[in-house]
C-alpha cells in the first residue's frame, strides 16, 4: 500500500473514517520513514491523527516501525526518554536521579531532543554523563559507567525529521509520543514523563501491546520524568507486563513550582530539590522491580 491508502483510511469522513490497526500503523510508519515518502501524505496522516486522537494500536505500530528502522542499540536495563521543551520546568534535576541509578549498576540509556531548550544537554556536561552520537559509543559508555545519552537527531535522523515537522505544521504530532516509545536499548523497563495527563494511559497501553515488562508514566516536570515532591503524583504503566497504576503521596509540605528551582545542577543543597531527586529515584526503583524475572527485552526471544 502507498501512504495515500492510509490517508484514505483516516480521512474518509464521518461514519467512514477509522483508526489504523497496529499492523497498518507499522506499515504506514515504515513508509513515512523512507527517503521517498511524499511529504504531503506524511503531513496529512500526522494531522488527521491529531484531529481524531491517537490510539494505543497506532502508537505501538508506529513505535515498532521506528525501532525496527534503527540498528539494535546497546543493551540497557532502563530506558529514559527526554523530549520535553521545558517551558514549565526548572533545571533538569532528573539527571541526578538517572546518574544515581546508574551508579548502582543499572544500565541507564537516556535519549532525546528538547528543541530550543539547552538545559538538559548542558546538564549532561555538568554531571559528566556521556553524550554519545553513535550507538557504538553509547555501548562503550554503558560498559564503562552504566549511563549514556543518545541524541535523536544523530541516531535516527528520519524520525527526527518527522518530529521536526512541528516547525512546519505548527502543531505537535503523535511523533512526540512515538519518540518516547523508541526504546533504542530494548530495555524491559522504561520511565516516561508527559506534559498532558491524557497521554499516560495511552503510552501504558501501547507499551503493553509492544510486550514491555515495566513502565511508569507520570505528569512530570515540564513533561520529563521528574517527580514534584510537594504534590500527589498519579502514575500509570505496567508491572510484569500487566496494567498498573498508583497514587504517590507528597514527600514535602511546601508550596513551590519546579521552575522556582532553576539554579545550577551542582551542588544539590535545597531540601526541595533533594526531595525531588529522591522521589524520582524511588519511582525508578519501583519500576525496575516490576520487570519480574526477565532483565531485558532482547532476552525474550
mmCIF file of N, CA and C in Angstrom, residues 40-132:
data_model
loop_
_atom_site.group_PDB
_atom_site.id
_atom_site.type_symbol
_atom_site.label_atom_id
_atom_site.label_comp_id
_atom_site.label_asym_id
_atom_site.label_seq_id
_atom_site.Cartn_x
_atom_site.Cartn_y
_atom_site.Cartn_z
ATOM 1 N N UNK A 40 3.511 15.560 1.498
ATOM 2 C CA UNK A 40 2.102 15.930 1.646
ATOM 3 C C UNK A 40 1.322 14.822 2.348
ATOM 4 N N UNK A 41 1.600 13.569 1.982
ATOM 5 C CA UNK A 41 0.907 12.444 2.601
ATOM 6 C C UNK A 41 1.326 12.270 4.052
ATOM 7 N N UNK A 42 2.621 12.470 4.330
ATOM 8 C CA UNK A 42 3.109 12.369 5.711
ATOM 9 C C UNK A 42 2.396 13.392 6.590
ATOM 10 N N UNK A 43 2.359 14.638 6.128
ATOM 11 C CA UNK A 43 1.689 15.685 6.895
ATOM 12 C C UNK A 43 0.208 15.407 7.083
ATOM 13 N N UNK A 44 -0.441 14.881 6.027
ATOM 14 C CA UNK A 44 -1.866 14.573 6.129
ATOM 15 C C UNK A 44 -2.129 13.511 7.188
ATOM 16 N N UNK A 45 -1.324 12.460 7.194
ATOM 17 C CA UNK A 45 -1.506 11.397 8.181
ATOM 18 C C UNK A 45 -1.325 11.920 9.593
ATOM 19 N N UNK A 46 -0.265 12.689 9.816
ATOM 20 C CA UNK A 46 0.003 13.186 11.164
ATOM 21 C C UNK A 46 -1.094 14.116 11.661
ATOM 22 N N UNK A 47 -1.595 14.968 10.786
ATOM 23 C CA UNK A 47 -2.623 15.915 11.215
ATOM 24 C C UNK A 47 -3.994 15.255 11.342
ATOM 25 N N UNK A 48 -4.302 14.283 10.471
ATOM 26 C CA UNK A 48 -5.557 13.545 10.639
ATOM 27 C C UNK A 48 -5.555 12.785 11.961
ATOM 28 N N UNK A 49 -4.419 12.208 12.327
ATOM 29 C CA UNK A 49 -4.331 11.503 13.596
ATOM 30 C C UNK A 49 -4.443 12.459 14.766
ATOM 31 N N UNK A 50 -3.894 13.641 14.616
ATOM 32 C CA UNK A 50 -4.015 14.622 15.694
ATOM 33 C C UNK A 50 -5.479 15.021 15.890
ATOM 34 N N UNK A 51 -6.199 15.186 14.785
ATOM 35 C CA UNK A 51 -7.595 15.615 14.879
ATOM 36 C C UNK A 51 -8.464 14.563 15.571
ATOM 37 N N UNK A 52 -8.245 13.293 15.262
ATOM 38 C CA UNK A 52 -9.099 12.255 15.829
ATOM 39 C C UNK A 52 -8.588 11.759 17.172
ATOM 40 N N UNK A 53 -7.267 11.925 17.436
ATOM 41 C CA UNK A 53 -6.640 11.376 18.627
ATOM 42 C C UNK A 53 -6.031 10.020 18.345
ATOM 43 N N UNK A 54 -4.798 9.817 18.790
ATOM 44 C CA UNK A 54 -4.109 8.562 18.519
ATOM 45 C C UNK A 54 -4.654 7.435 19.399
ATOM 46 N N UNK A 55 -4.553 6.212 18.890
ATOM 47 C CA UNK A 55 -4.901 5.036 19.676
ATOM 48 C C UNK A 55 -3.631 4.306 20.092
ATOM 49 N N UNK A 56 -3.760 3.419 21.072
ATOM 50 C CA UNK A 56 -2.606 2.643 21.520
ATOM 51 C C UNK A 56 -2.077 1.753 20.396
ATOM 52 N N UNK A 57 -2.975 1.197 19.586
ATOM 53 C CA UNK A 57 -2.539 0.358 18.466
ATOM 54 C C UNK A 57 -1.694 1.163 17.480
ATOM 55 N N UNK A 58 -2.110 2.385 17.215
ATOM 56 C CA UNK A 58 -1.360 3.229 16.284
ATOM 57 C C UNK A 58 0.014 3.586 16.844
ATOM 58 N N UNK A 59 0.063 3.962 18.107
ATOM 59 C CA UNK A 59 1.350 4.315 18.708
ATOM 60 C C UNK A 59 2.263 3.096 18.754
ATOM 61 N N UNK A 60 1.720 1.932 19.101
ATOM 62 C CA UNK A 60 2.535 0.716 19.156
ATOM 63 C C UNK A 60 3.079 0.370 17.778
ATOM 64 N N UNK A 61 2.247 0.449 16.746
ATOM 65 C CA UNK A 61 2.707 0.158 15.399
ATOM 66 C C UNK A 61 3.747 1.142 14.913
ATOM 67 N N UNK A 62 3.512 2.413 15.150
ATOM 68 C CA UNK A 62 4.483 3.440 14.763
ATOM 69 C C UNK A 62 5.812 3.231 15.493
ATOM 70 N N UNK A 63 5.737 2.991 16.816
ATOM 71 C CA UNK A 63 6.952 2.851 17.616
ATOM 72 C C UNK A 63 7.747 1.624 17.200
ATOM 73 N N UNK A 64 7.058 0.516 16.922
ATOM 74 C CA UNK A 64 7.770 -0.689 16.499
ATOM 75 C C UNK A 64 8.466 -0.475 15.163
ATOM 76 N N UNK A 65 7.811 0.226 14.235
ATOM 77 C CA UNK A 65 8.429 0.511 12.942
ATOM 78 C C UNK A 65 9.643 1.420 13.109
ATOM 79 N N UNK A 66 9.525 2.424 13.987
ATOM 80 C CA UNK A 66 10.653 3.331 14.225
ATOM 81 C C UNK A 66 11.820 2.586 14.853
ATOM 82 N N UNK A 67 11.522 1.675 15.769
ATOM 83 C CA UNK A 67 12.587 0.892 16.398
ATOM 84 C C UNK A 67 13.228 -0.056 15.397
ATOM 85 N N UNK A 68 12.414 -0.694 14.555
ATOM 86 C CA UNK A 68 12.955 -1.635 13.577
ATOM 87 C C UNK A 68 13.812 -0.942 12.523
ATOM 88 N N UNK A 69 13.566 0.349 12.311
ATOM 89 C CA UNK A 69 14.370 1.105 11.348
ATOM 90 C C UNK A 69 15.714 1.531 11.933
ATOM 91 N N UNK A 70 15.904 1.278 13.224
ATOM 92 C CA UNK A 70 17.126 1.641 13.926
ATOM 93 C C UNK A 70 17.908 0.384 14.265
ATOM 94 N N UNK A 71 19.176 0.386 13.938
ATOM 95 C CA UNK A 71 20.007 -0.762 14.298
ATOM 96 C C UNK A 71 19.943 -0.989 15.795
ATOM 97 N N UNK A 72 19.935 -2.240 16.205
ATOM 98 C CA UNK A 72 19.833 -2.564 17.627
ATOM 99 C C UNK A 72 20.885 -1.802 18.422
ATOM 100 N N UNK A 73 20.426 -1.124 19.451
ATOM 101 C CA UNK A 73 21.330 -0.319 20.254
ATOM 102 C C UNK A 73 21.985 -1.125 21.349
ATOM 103 N N UNK A 74 22.759 -0.460 22.193
ATOM 104 C CA UNK A 74 23.420 -1.151 23.302
ATOM 105 C C UNK A 74 22.396 -1.663 24.297
ATOM 106 N N UNK A 75 22.634 -2.848 24.835
ATOM 107 C CA UNK A 75 21.692 -3.440 25.782
ATOM 108 C C UNK A 75 21.572 -2.564 27.024
ATOM 109 N N UNK A 76 20.349 -2.215 27.368
ATOM 110 C CA UNK A 76 20.098 -1.363 28.528
ATOM 111 C C UNK A 76 19.114 -2.032 29.472
ATOM 112 N N UNK A 77 19.204 -1.670 30.740
ATOM 113 C CA UNK A 77 18.242 -2.135 31.739
ATOM 114 C C UNK A 77 17.079 -1.166 31.882
ATOM 115 N N UNK A 78 17.366 0.121 31.681
ATOM 116 C CA UNK A 78 16.360 1.160 31.889
ATOM 117 C C UNK A 78 16.390 2.149 30.729
ATOM 118 N N UNK A 79 15.237 2.337 30.104
ATOM 119 C CA UNK A 79 15.048 3.315 29.036
ATOM 120 C C UNK A 79 14.544 4.613 29.645
ATOM 121 N N UNK A 80 15.183 5.746 29.305
ATOM 122 C CA UNK A 80 14.806 7.035 29.910
ATOM 123 C C UNK A 80 14.731 8.097 28.817
ATOM 124 N N UNK A 81 13.566 8.252 28.164
ATOM 125 C CA UNK A 81 13.422 9.278 27.127
ATOM 126 C C UNK A 81 13.306 10.674 27.717
ATOM 127 N N UNK A 82 13.810 11.668 26.974
ATOM 128 C CA UNK A 82 13.759 13.066 27.404
ATOM 129 C C UNK A 82 13.414 13.927 26.192
ATOM 130 N N UNK A 83 12.132 14.295 26.078
ATOM 131 C CA UNK A 83 11.672 15.025 24.896
ATOM 132 C C UNK A 83 10.820 16.243 25.243
ATOM 133 N N UNK A 84 10.967 16.778 26.439
ATOM 134 C CA UNK A 84 10.166 17.933 26.834
ATOM 135 C C UNK A 84 10.837 19.232 26.414
ATOM 136 N N UNK A 85 10.016 20.255 26.206
ATOM 137 C CA UNK A 85 10.548 21.559 25.809
ATOM 138 C C UNK A 85 10.954 22.410 27.004
ATOM 139 N N UNK A 86 10.490 22.048 28.193
ATOM 140 C CA UNK A 86 10.991 22.685 29.408
ATOM 141 C C UNK A 86 10.404 24.020 29.770
ATOM 142 N N UNK A 87 9.270 24.402 29.184
ATOM 143 C CA UNK A 87 8.736 25.738 29.473
ATOM 144 C C UNK A 87 8.253 25.875 30.919
ATOM 145 N N UNK A 88 7.842 24.781 31.532
ATOM 146 C CA UNK A 88 7.333 24.867 32.905
ATOM 147 C C UNK A 88 8.198 24.066 33.867
ATOM 148 N N UNK A 89 9.453 23.902 33.521
ATOM 149 C CA UNK A 89 10.351 23.125 34.364
ATOM 150 C C UNK A 89 11.532 23.992 34.772
ATOM 151 N N UNK A 90 12.099 23.667 35.925
ATOM 152 C CA UNK A 90 13.332 24.312 36.317
ATOM 153 C C UNK A 90 14.511 23.574 35.703
ATOM 154 N N UNK A 91 15.602 23.500 36.424
ATOM 155 C CA UNK A 91 16.775 22.757 35.951
ATOM 156 C C UNK A 91 16.424 21.271 35.847
ATOM 157 N N UNK A 92 17.131 20.516 34.991
ATOM 158 C CA UNK A 92 16.825 19.089 34.826
ATOM 159 C C UNK A 92 17.386 18.241 35.956
ATOM 160 N N UNK A 93 16.754 18.340 37.122
ATOM 161 C CA UNK A 93 17.228 17.610 38.300
ATOM 162 C C UNK A 93 17.109 16.107 38.126
ATOM 163 N N UNK A 94 16.250 15.665 37.206
ATOM 164 C CA UNK A 94 16.085 14.222 36.985
ATOM 165 C C UNK A 94 17.383 13.570 36.521
ATOM 166 N N UNK A 95 18.311 14.359 35.981
ATOM 167 C CA UNK A 95 19.596 13.789 35.568
ATOM 168 C C UNK A 95 20.370 13.256 36.766
ATOM 169 N N UNK A 96 20.217 13.902 37.913
ATOM 170 C CA UNK A 96 20.839 13.380 39.141
ATOM 171 C C UNK A 96 20.272 12.001 39.476
ATOM 172 N N UNK A 97 18.948 11.857 39.307
ATOM 173 C CA UNK A 97 18.312 10.571 39.598
ATOM 174 C C UNK A 97 18.829 9.493 38.651
ATOM 175 N N UNK A 98 18.925 9.818 37.362
ATOM 176 C CA UNK A 98 19.418 8.850 36.384
ATOM 177 C C UNK A 98 20.847 8.437 36.711
ATOM 178 N N UNK A 99 21.669 9.406 37.078
ATOM 179 C CA UNK A 99 23.067 9.108 37.403
ATOM 180 C C UNK A 99 23.165 8.236 38.658
ATOM 181 N N UNK A 100 22.331 8.527 39.646
ATOM 182 C CA UNK A 100 22.342 7.729 40.873
ATOM 183 C C UNK A 100 21.953 6.278 40.584
ATOM 184 N N UNK A 101 20.951 6.075 39.753
ATOM 185 C CA UNK A 101 20.536 4.720 39.385
ATOM 186 C C UNK A 101 21.680 3.987 38.691
ATOM 187 N N UNK A 102 22.376 4.675 37.804
ATOM 188 C CA UNK A 102 23.498 4.062 37.086
ATOM 189 C C UNK A 102 24.636 3.705 38.031
ATOM 190 N N UNK A 103 24.865 4.544 39.024
ATOM 191 C CA UNK A 103 25.939 4.264 39.980
ATOM 192 C C UNK A 103 25.657 3.005 40.786
ATOM 193 N N UNK A 104 24.400 2.585 40.811
ATOM 194 C CA UNK A 104 24.052 1.338 41.482
ATOM 195 C C UNK A 104 24.211 0.117 40.597
ATOM 196 N N UNK A 105 24.668 0.312 39.353
ATOM 197 C CA UNK A 105 24.933 -0.810 38.457
ATOM 198 C C UNK A 105 23.868 -1.072 37.409
ATOM 199 N N UNK A 106 22.802 -0.269 37.393
ATOM 200 C CA UNK A 106 21.761 -0.405 36.370
ATOM 201 C C UNK A 106 22.198 0.336 35.108
ATOM 202 N N UNK A 107 22.080 -0.311 33.958
ATOM 203 C CA UNK A 107 22.463 0.304 32.684
ATOM 204 C C UNK A 107 21.342 1.227 32.202
ATOM 205 N N UNK A 108 21.590 2.539 32.301
ATOM 206 C CA UNK A 108 20.583 3.568 32.015
ATOM 207 C C UNK A 108 20.890 4.212 30.663
ATOM 208 N N UNK A 109 19.949 4.123 29.735
ATOM 209 C CA UNK A 109 20.131 4.747 28.426
ATOM 210 C C UNK A 109 19.118 5.874 28.261
ATOM 211 N N UNK A 110 19.630 7.103 28.292
ATOM 212 C CA UNK A 110 18.820 8.281 28.032
ATOM 213 C C UNK A 110 18.862 8.588 26.537
ATOM 214 N N UNK A 111 17.777 9.140 26.007
ATOM 215 C CA UNK A 111 17.787 9.597 24.614
ATOM 216 C C UNK A 111 16.795 10.735 24.489
ATOM 217 N N UNK A 112 17.019 11.612 23.509
ATOM 218 C CA UNK A 112 16.067 12.697 23.396
ATOM 219 C C UNK A 112 16.415 13.824 22.467
ATOM 220 N N UNK A 113 15.544 14.809 22.549
ATOM 221 C CA UNK A 113 15.647 16.084 21.836
ATOM 222 C C UNK A 113 14.725 17.046 22.562
ATOM 223 N N UNK A 114 15.217 18.227 22.865
ATOM 224 C CA UNK A 114 14.444 19.181 23.656
ATOM 225 C C UNK A 114 14.250 20.518 22.958
ATOM 226 N N UNK A 115 14.335 20.505 21.634
ATOM 227 C CA UNK A 115 14.102 21.732 20.889
ATOM 228 C C UNK A 115 15.070 22.826 21.289
ATOM 229 N N UNK A 116 14.580 24.050 21.459
ATOM 230 C CA UNK A 116 15.476 25.166 21.811
ATOM 231 C C UNK A 116 15.959 25.164 23.254
ATOM 232 N N UNK A 117 15.408 24.285 24.081
ATOM 233 C CA UNK A 117 15.806 24.217 25.489
ATOM 234 C C UNK A 117 17.135 23.457 25.601
ATOM 235 N N UNK A 118 18.180 24.137 25.978
ATOM 236 C CA UNK A 118 19.525 23.536 26.033
ATOM 237 C C UNK A 118 19.891 23.012 27.412
ATOM 238 N N UNK A 119 18.986 23.121 28.388
ATOM 239 C CA UNK A 119 19.375 22.819 29.765
ATOM 240 C C UNK A 119 19.664 21.337 29.990
ATOM 241 N N UNK A 120 18.936 20.450 29.315
ATOM 242 C CA UNK A 120 19.193 19.025 29.521
ATOM 243 C C UNK A 120 20.588 18.662 29.047
ATOM 244 N N UNK A 121 20.938 19.071 27.848
ATOM 245 C CA UNK A 121 22.249 18.703 27.314
ATOM 246 C C UNK A 121 23.382 19.435 28.030
ATOM 247 N N UNK A 122 23.123 20.631 28.501
ATOM 248 C CA UNK A 122 24.122 21.299 29.330
ATOM 249 C C UNK A 122 24.288 20.569 30.655
ATOM 250 N N UNK A 123 23.172 20.040 31.175
ATOM 251 C CA UNK A 123 23.231 19.282 32.434
ATOM 252 C C UNK A 123 24.020 18.004 32.300
ATOM 253 N N UNK A 124 23.965 17.375 31.132
ATOM 254 C CA UNK A 124 24.786 16.182 30.901
ATOM 255 C C UNK A 124 26.254 16.501 31.109
ATOM 256 N N UNK A 125 26.684 17.622 30.550
ATOM 257 C CA UNK A 125 28.088 18.023 30.674
ATOM 258 C C UNK A 125 28.442 18.331 32.121
ATOM 259 N N UNK A 126 27.538 19.018 32.818
ATOM 260 C CA UNK A 126 27.788 19.365 34.215
ATOM 261 C C UNK A 126 28.002 18.133 35.078
ATOM 262 N N UNK A 127 27.190 17.101 34.852
ATOM 263 C CA UNK A 127 27.249 15.899 35.680
ATOM 264 C C UNK A 127 28.195 14.835 35.123
ATOM 265 N N UNK A 128 28.755 15.086 33.945
ATOM 266 C CA UNK A 128 29.683 14.105 33.373
ATOM 267 C C UNK A 128 29.005 12.889 32.781
ATOM 268 N N UNK A 129 27.754 13.029 32.351
ATOM 269 C CA UNK A 129 27.047 11.935 31.700
ATOM 270 C C UNK A 129 27.439 11.913 30.228
ATOM 271 N N UNK A 130 27.937 10.801 29.709
ATOM 272 C CA UNK A 130 28.435 10.759 28.333
ATOM 273 C C UNK A 130 27.351 11.080 27.294
ATOM 274 N N UNK A 131 27.665 12.032 26.416
ATOM 275 C CA UNK A 131 26.809 12.393 25.283
ATOM 276 C C UNK A 131 27.367 11.646 24.085
ATOM 277 N N UNK A 132 26.647 10.654 23.606
ATOM 278 C CA UNK A 132 27.159 9.740 22.581
ATOM 279 C C UNK A 132 26.400 9.926 21.277
#
